[in-house]
CSV table of C-alpha atoms in Angstrom, one decimal:
chain,number,residue,atom,x,y,z
A,1,UNK,CA,-17.7,14.1,6.2
A,2,UNK,CA,-18.3,10.0,5.6
A,3,UNK,CA,-18.6,8.4,8.9
A,4,UNK,CA,-18.8,4.1,9.4
A,5,UNK,CA,-21.2,2.8,12.0
A,6,UNK,CA,-21.1,-0.8,13.7
A,7,UNK,CA,-23.1,-2.6,16.3
A,8,UNK,CA,-23.2,-4.0,18.6
A,9,UNK,CA,-19.8,-3.5,20.0
A,10,UNK,CA,-19.7,-6.6,22.1
A,11,UNK,CA,-21.6,-9.7,21.3
A,12,UNK,CA,-21.9,-13.1,23.5
A,13,UNK,CA,-23.6,-15.9,21.7
A,14,UNK,CA,-23.8,-19.7,21.9
A,15,UNK,CA,-22.5,-22.3,19.8
A,16,UNK,CA,-25.1,-22.7,17.0
A,17,UNK,CA,-27.2,-19.8,17.6
A,18,UNK,CA,-27.7,-17.5,14.7
A,19,UNK,CA,-25.5,-14.1,14.3
A,20,UNK,CA,-26.3,-11.2,12.3
A,21,UNK,CA,-23.6,-7.7,12.6
A,22,UNK,CA,-24.5,-4.4,10.5
A,23,UNK,CA,-22.6,-1.7,9.2
A,24,UNK,CA,-23.6,1.4,7.5
A,25,UNK,CA,-21.6,3.9,5.8
A,26,UNK,CA,-23.0,7.9,6.0
A,27,UNK,CA,-21.5,10.6,3.5
A,28,UNK,CA,-20.8,8.8,0.4
A,29,UNK,CA,-22.0,7.0,-2.3
A,30,UNK,CA,-21.2,3.5,-3.5
A,31,UNK,CA,-18.2,2.8,-1.4
A,32,UNK,CA,-16.3,-0.4,-1.6
A,33,UNK,CA,-17.2,-2.5,1.8
A,34,UNK,CA,-15.4,-4.9,3.6
A,35,UNK,CA,-15.7,-7.4,6.5
A,36,UNK,CA,-12.3,-8.3,8.1
A,37,UNK,CA,-11.8,-10.8,10.9
A,38,UNK,CA,-8.9,-9.8,13.8
A,39,UNK,CA,-8.4,-13.5,15.8
A,40,UNK,CA,-6.6,-13.1,18.9
A,41,UNK,CA,-2.8,-13.0,18.1
A,42,UNK,CA,-3.2,-12.5,14.5
A,43,UNK,CA,-3.4,-10.4,11.8
A,44,UNK,CA,-6.6,-8.7,9.6
A,45,UNK,CA,-8.0,-11.3,7.5
A,46,UNK,CA,-10.3,-10.2,4.6
A,47,UNK,CA,-13.5,-12.4,4.6
A,48,UNK,CA,-16.0,-10.7,2.1
A,49,UNK,CA,-16.3,-7.5,0.1
A,50,UNK,CA,-18.5,-5.8,-2.2
A,51,UNK,CA,-18.5,-2.7,-4.8
A,52,UNK,CA,-22.4,-2.9,-5.1
A,53,UNK,CA,-25.6,-3.6,-4.0
A,54,UNK,CA,-26.1,-7.4,-4.0
A,55,UNK,CA,-22.0,-7.8,-4.9
A,56,UNK,CA,-20.3,-9.9,-2.9
A,57,UNK,CA,-16.7,-11.7,-3.1
A,58,UNK,CA,-16.2,-13.9,-0.6
A,59,UNK,CA,-12.1,-14.3,0.1
A,60,UNK,CA,-12.1,-17.3,2.3
A,61,UNK,CA,-15.0,-20.2,2.4
A,62,UNK,CA,-16.7,-20.8,6.1
A,63,UNK,CA,-19.4,-20.5,8.4
A,64,UNK,CA,-19.9,-17.2,7.6
A,65,UNK,CA,-22.3,-14.9,4.6
A,66,UNK,CA,-22.6,-11.5,3.6
A,67,UNK,CA,-25.2,-9.2,2.2
A,68,UNK,CA,-25.4,-5.6,0.9
A,69,UNK,CA,-29.0,-4.8,0.8
A,70,UNK,CA,-28.5,-1.3,0.4
A,71,UNK,CA,-25.8,1.0,-1.2
A,72,UNK,CA,-24.5,1.6,2.2
A,73,UNK,CA,-25.4,-0.9,4.5
A,74,UNK,CA,-23.4,-4.4,4.8
A,75,UNK,CA,-24.3,-7.3,6.8
A,76,UNK,CA,-22.7,-10.5,8.1
A,77,UNK,CA,-24.5,-13.5,9.1
A,78,UNK,CA,-24.0,-16.9,10.1
A,79,UNK,CA,-27.0,-19.7,10.8
A,80,UNK,CA,-24.8,-21.2,13.4
A,81,UNK,CA,-22.0,-20.2,15.2
A,82,UNK,CA,-18.9,-22.2,15.6
A,83,UNK,CA,-16.3,-21.5,18.2
A,84,UNK,CA,-14.0,-20.5,15.8
A,85,UNK,CA,-15.9,-17.5,15.0
A,86,UNK,CA,-14.7,-16.1,17.6
A,87,UNK,CA,-12.9,-12.8,17.5
A,88,UNK,CA,-12.7,-9.1,16.3
A,89,UNK,CA,-14.9,-8.1,13.3
A,90,UNK,CA,-14.2,-5.1,11.5
A,91,UNK,CA,-15.9,-3.7,8.6
A,92,UNK,CA,-14.6,-0.9,6.3
A,93,UNK,CA,-15.2,1.3,3.2
A,94,UNK,CA,-13.6,2.9,1.0
A,95,UNK,CA,-14.1,5.4,-1.9
A,96,UNK,CA,-16.1,3.2,-5.1
A,97,UNK,CA,-14.0,3.0,-8.5
A,98,UNK,CA,-10.9,4.5,-7.3
A,99,UNK,CA,-7.4,2.6,-7.5
A,100,UNK,CA,-5.3,2.5,-4.1
A,101,UNK,CA,-8.4,4.5,-2.4
A,102,UNK,CA,-7.6,3.3,1.5
A,103,UNK,CA,-9.7,1.9,3.6
A,104,UNK,CA,-11.6,3.3,7.0
A,105,UNK,CA,-12.8,1.5,9.6
A,106,UNK,CA,-15.3,0.9,11.8
A,107,UNK,CA,-14.8,0.4,15.8
A,108,UNK,CA,-15.6,-3.4,15.7
A,109,UNK,CA,-17.5,-5.9,16.9
A,110,UNK,CA,-15.7,-7.8,19.9
A,111,UNK,CA,-18.0,-11.5,19.5
A,112,UNK,CA,-17.3,-14.4,21.9
A,113,UNK,CA,-19.1,-17.7,21.0
A,114,UNK,CA,-19.3,-19.9,23.9
B,1,UNK,CA,1.2,-14.5,-3.8
B,2,UNK,CA,0.7,-10.8,-1.9
B,3,UNK,CA,1.8,-10.9,1.5
B,4,UNK,CA,2.8,-8.2,4.2
B,5,UNK,CA,5.8,-9.6,6.5
B,6,UNK,CA,6.3,-7.0,9.7
B,7,UNK,CA,8.9,-7.5,12.8
B,8,UNK,CA,6.3,-9.3,15.6
B,9,UNK,CA,6.1,-7.5,19.3
B,10,UNK,CA,5.9,-6.6,21.4
B,11,UNK,CA,8.1,-3.9,21.2
B,12,UNK,CA,9.0,-2.3,24.1
B,13,UNK,CA,10.7,1.3,24.5
B,14,UNK,CA,10.8,4.0,27.0
B,15,UNK,CA,9.7,7.4,26.1
B,16,UNK,CA,12.0,9.5,23.8
B,17,UNK,CA,13.0,6.6,22.0
B,18,UNK,CA,13.7,6.1,18.6
B,19,UNK,CA,11.5,3.7,16.8
B,20,UNK,CA,11.8,1.7,13.9
B,21,UNK,CA,9.2,-0.9,12.3
B,22,UNK,CA,10.4,-3.1,9.8
B,23,UNK,CA,7.7,-4.1,7.1
B,24,UNK,CA,8.7,-5.9,3.7
B,25,UNK,CA,6.0,-7.2,1.3
B,26,UNK,CA,5.7,-9.0,-1.8
B,27,UNK,CA,3.4,-8.0,-4.6
B,28,UNK,CA,3.2,-7.8,-8.2
B,29,UNK,CA,3.2,-4.5,-10.2
B,30,UNK,CA,3.0,-1.3,-8.0
B,31,UNK,CA,0.9,-1.4,-5.0
B,32,UNK,CA,0.2,1.3,-2.5
B,33,UNK,CA,1.6,1.1,0.7
B,34,UNK,CA,0.5,1.9,4.1
B,35,UNK,CA,0.6,2.0,7.9
B,36,UNK,CA,-2.6,1.7,10.2
B,37,UNK,CA,-2.6,1.9,14.1
B,38,UNK,CA,-4.9,-0.1,16.6
B,39,UNK,CA,-5.5,1.9,20.1
B,40,UNK,CA,-6.9,-1.2,22.5
B,41,UNK,CA,-10.3,-1.9,21.9
B,42,UNK,CA,-11.0,0.3,18.6
B,43,UNK,CA,-11.0,0.0,15.0
B,44,UNK,CA,-7.8,0.5,12.4
B,45,UNK,CA,-7.2,4.1,11.7
B,46,UNK,CA,-5.1,5.0,9.2
B,47,UNK,CA,-1.9,6.3,10.1
B,48,UNK,CA,-0.2,7.1,6.5
B,49,UNK,CA,0.3,5.9,3.0
B,50,UNK,CA,2.8,5.8,-0.2
B,51,UNK,CA,1.4,5.4,-3.5
B,52,UNK,CA,4.6,5.2,-5.6
B,53,UNK,CA,8.6,4.3,-5.0
B,54,UNK,CA,10.6,7.1,-3.3
B,55,UNK,CA,7.6,8.7,-1.4
B,56,UNK,CA,7.2,9.6,1.9
B,57,UNK,CA,4.4,9.0,4.0
B,58,UNK,CA,4.1,10.9,7.3
B,59,UNK,CA,1.7,11.9,10.0
B,60,UNK,CA,2.0,12.7,13.7
B,61,UNK,CA,5.6,12.3,13.7
B,62,UNK,CA,5.9,9.2,11.9
B,63,UNK,CA,7.3,8.7,8.8
B,64,UNK,CA,7.8,5.6,6.3
B,65,UNK,CA,9.2,5.7,2.8
B,66,UNK,CA,8.4,3.5,-0.1
B,67,UNK,CA,11.2,1.5,-1.2
B,68,UNK,CA,10.8,-0.7,-4.2
B,69,UNK,CA,14.6,-1.9,-4.6
B,70,UNK,CA,14.1,-3.4,-1.4
B,71,UNK,CA,10.4,-3.8,-1.2
B,72,UNK,CA,10.2,-2.1,2.2
B,73,UNK,CA,7.9,0.3,4.2
B,74,UNK,CA,9.6,0.8,7.6
B,75,UNK,CA,7.5,2.7,10.2
B,76,UNK,CA,10.0,5.4,12.0
B,77,UNK,CA,9.6,8.3,14.6
B,78,UNK,CA,12.2,10.3,16.3
B,79,UNK,CA,10.9,10.1,19.5
B,80,UNK,CA,8.0,8.1,21.0
B,81,UNK,CA,5.5,8.7,23.6
B,82,UNK,CA,3.2,6.8,26.3
B,83,UNK,CA,0.6,7.8,23.8
B,84,UNK,CA,2.0,5.8,20.9
B,85,UNK,CA,1.0,2.7,22.7
B,86,UNK,CA,-1.1,0.7,20.2
B,87,UNK,CA,-0.8,-2.1,17.5
B,88,UNK,CA,0.7,-1.3,14.1
B,89,UNK,CA,-0.4,-2.7,10.8
B,90,UNK,CA,1.5,-2.5,7.7
B,91,UNK,CA,-0.7,-3.1,4.7
B,92,UNK,CA,-0.6,-2.9,1.1
B,93,UNK,CA,-3.1,-2.6,-1.9
B,94,UNK,CA,-2.5,-3.8,-5.3
B,95,UNK,CA,-5.2,-1.7,-7.1
B,96,UNK,CA,-9.2,-2.9,-7.5
B,97,UNK,CA,-11.7,-3.1,-5.3
B,98,UNK,CA,-10.2,-6.5,-3.4
B,99,UNK,CA,-8.8,-4.4,-0.3
B,100,UNK,CA,-5.7,-4.6,1.8
B,101,UNK,CA,-3.4,-7.2,2.3
B,102,UNK,CA,-2.0,-6.7,6.3
B,103,UNK,CA,0.8,-7.7,8.2
B,104,UNK,CA,0.2,-9.4,11.9
B,105,UNK,CA,0.8,-6.4,13.5
B,106,UNK,CA,3.6,-4.8,15.5
B,107,UNK,CA,2.3,-4.7,19.2
B,108,UNK,CA,4.5,-1.5,20.2
B,109,UNK,CA,4.8,-0.8,24.4
B,110,UNK,CA,5.8,2.7,25.6
B,111,UNK,CA,6.8,3.1,29.0
B,112,UNK,CA,7.6,6.3,31.0
């Protein structure tokens, strides 16, 4: 069966520090991968998605970047965190090249920028 | 553009009450529709889905019917339990790989 791992679960970082959140998927090949952010009291905002290694689409211009160095690894990064980057970050995957395949989410990373 | 609108909470009900959470969408074409549930401190879990008009998705006593004429996908449950307390998200997907468009979520609180 497929599983998705996301870490760390919680993170407290000072303003201006770098960020690296990792997400890996097991049990499937060539998945579509996604990073969402959930800010307090708001819905989910799609940040990045990827349909293959090295292929990243950005939905919202901001202080973050994403990379996919391996088929089942998706990394969210920042060089210098802002207070507004605080939130709950969710990684998700779906079956590649299949229309309307549902998303499957990891357990999220709670990021607090102080 | 594509969007999803759902009733904002919190919605507070007593145990065994009937639940309806409204959801309407705007989209081009024929999107697939989903309900996700998020328990405290966790990620989102797929609750149910429907991929074409008049389809009914169901799971764990929850149901939602894809109504193309009213562009709606309301979530219902006949008798809620305390364990149903969570945040519920309505979402649609228009095909392709660019993910889901989510509503803002409805916080449901069930009191014993």
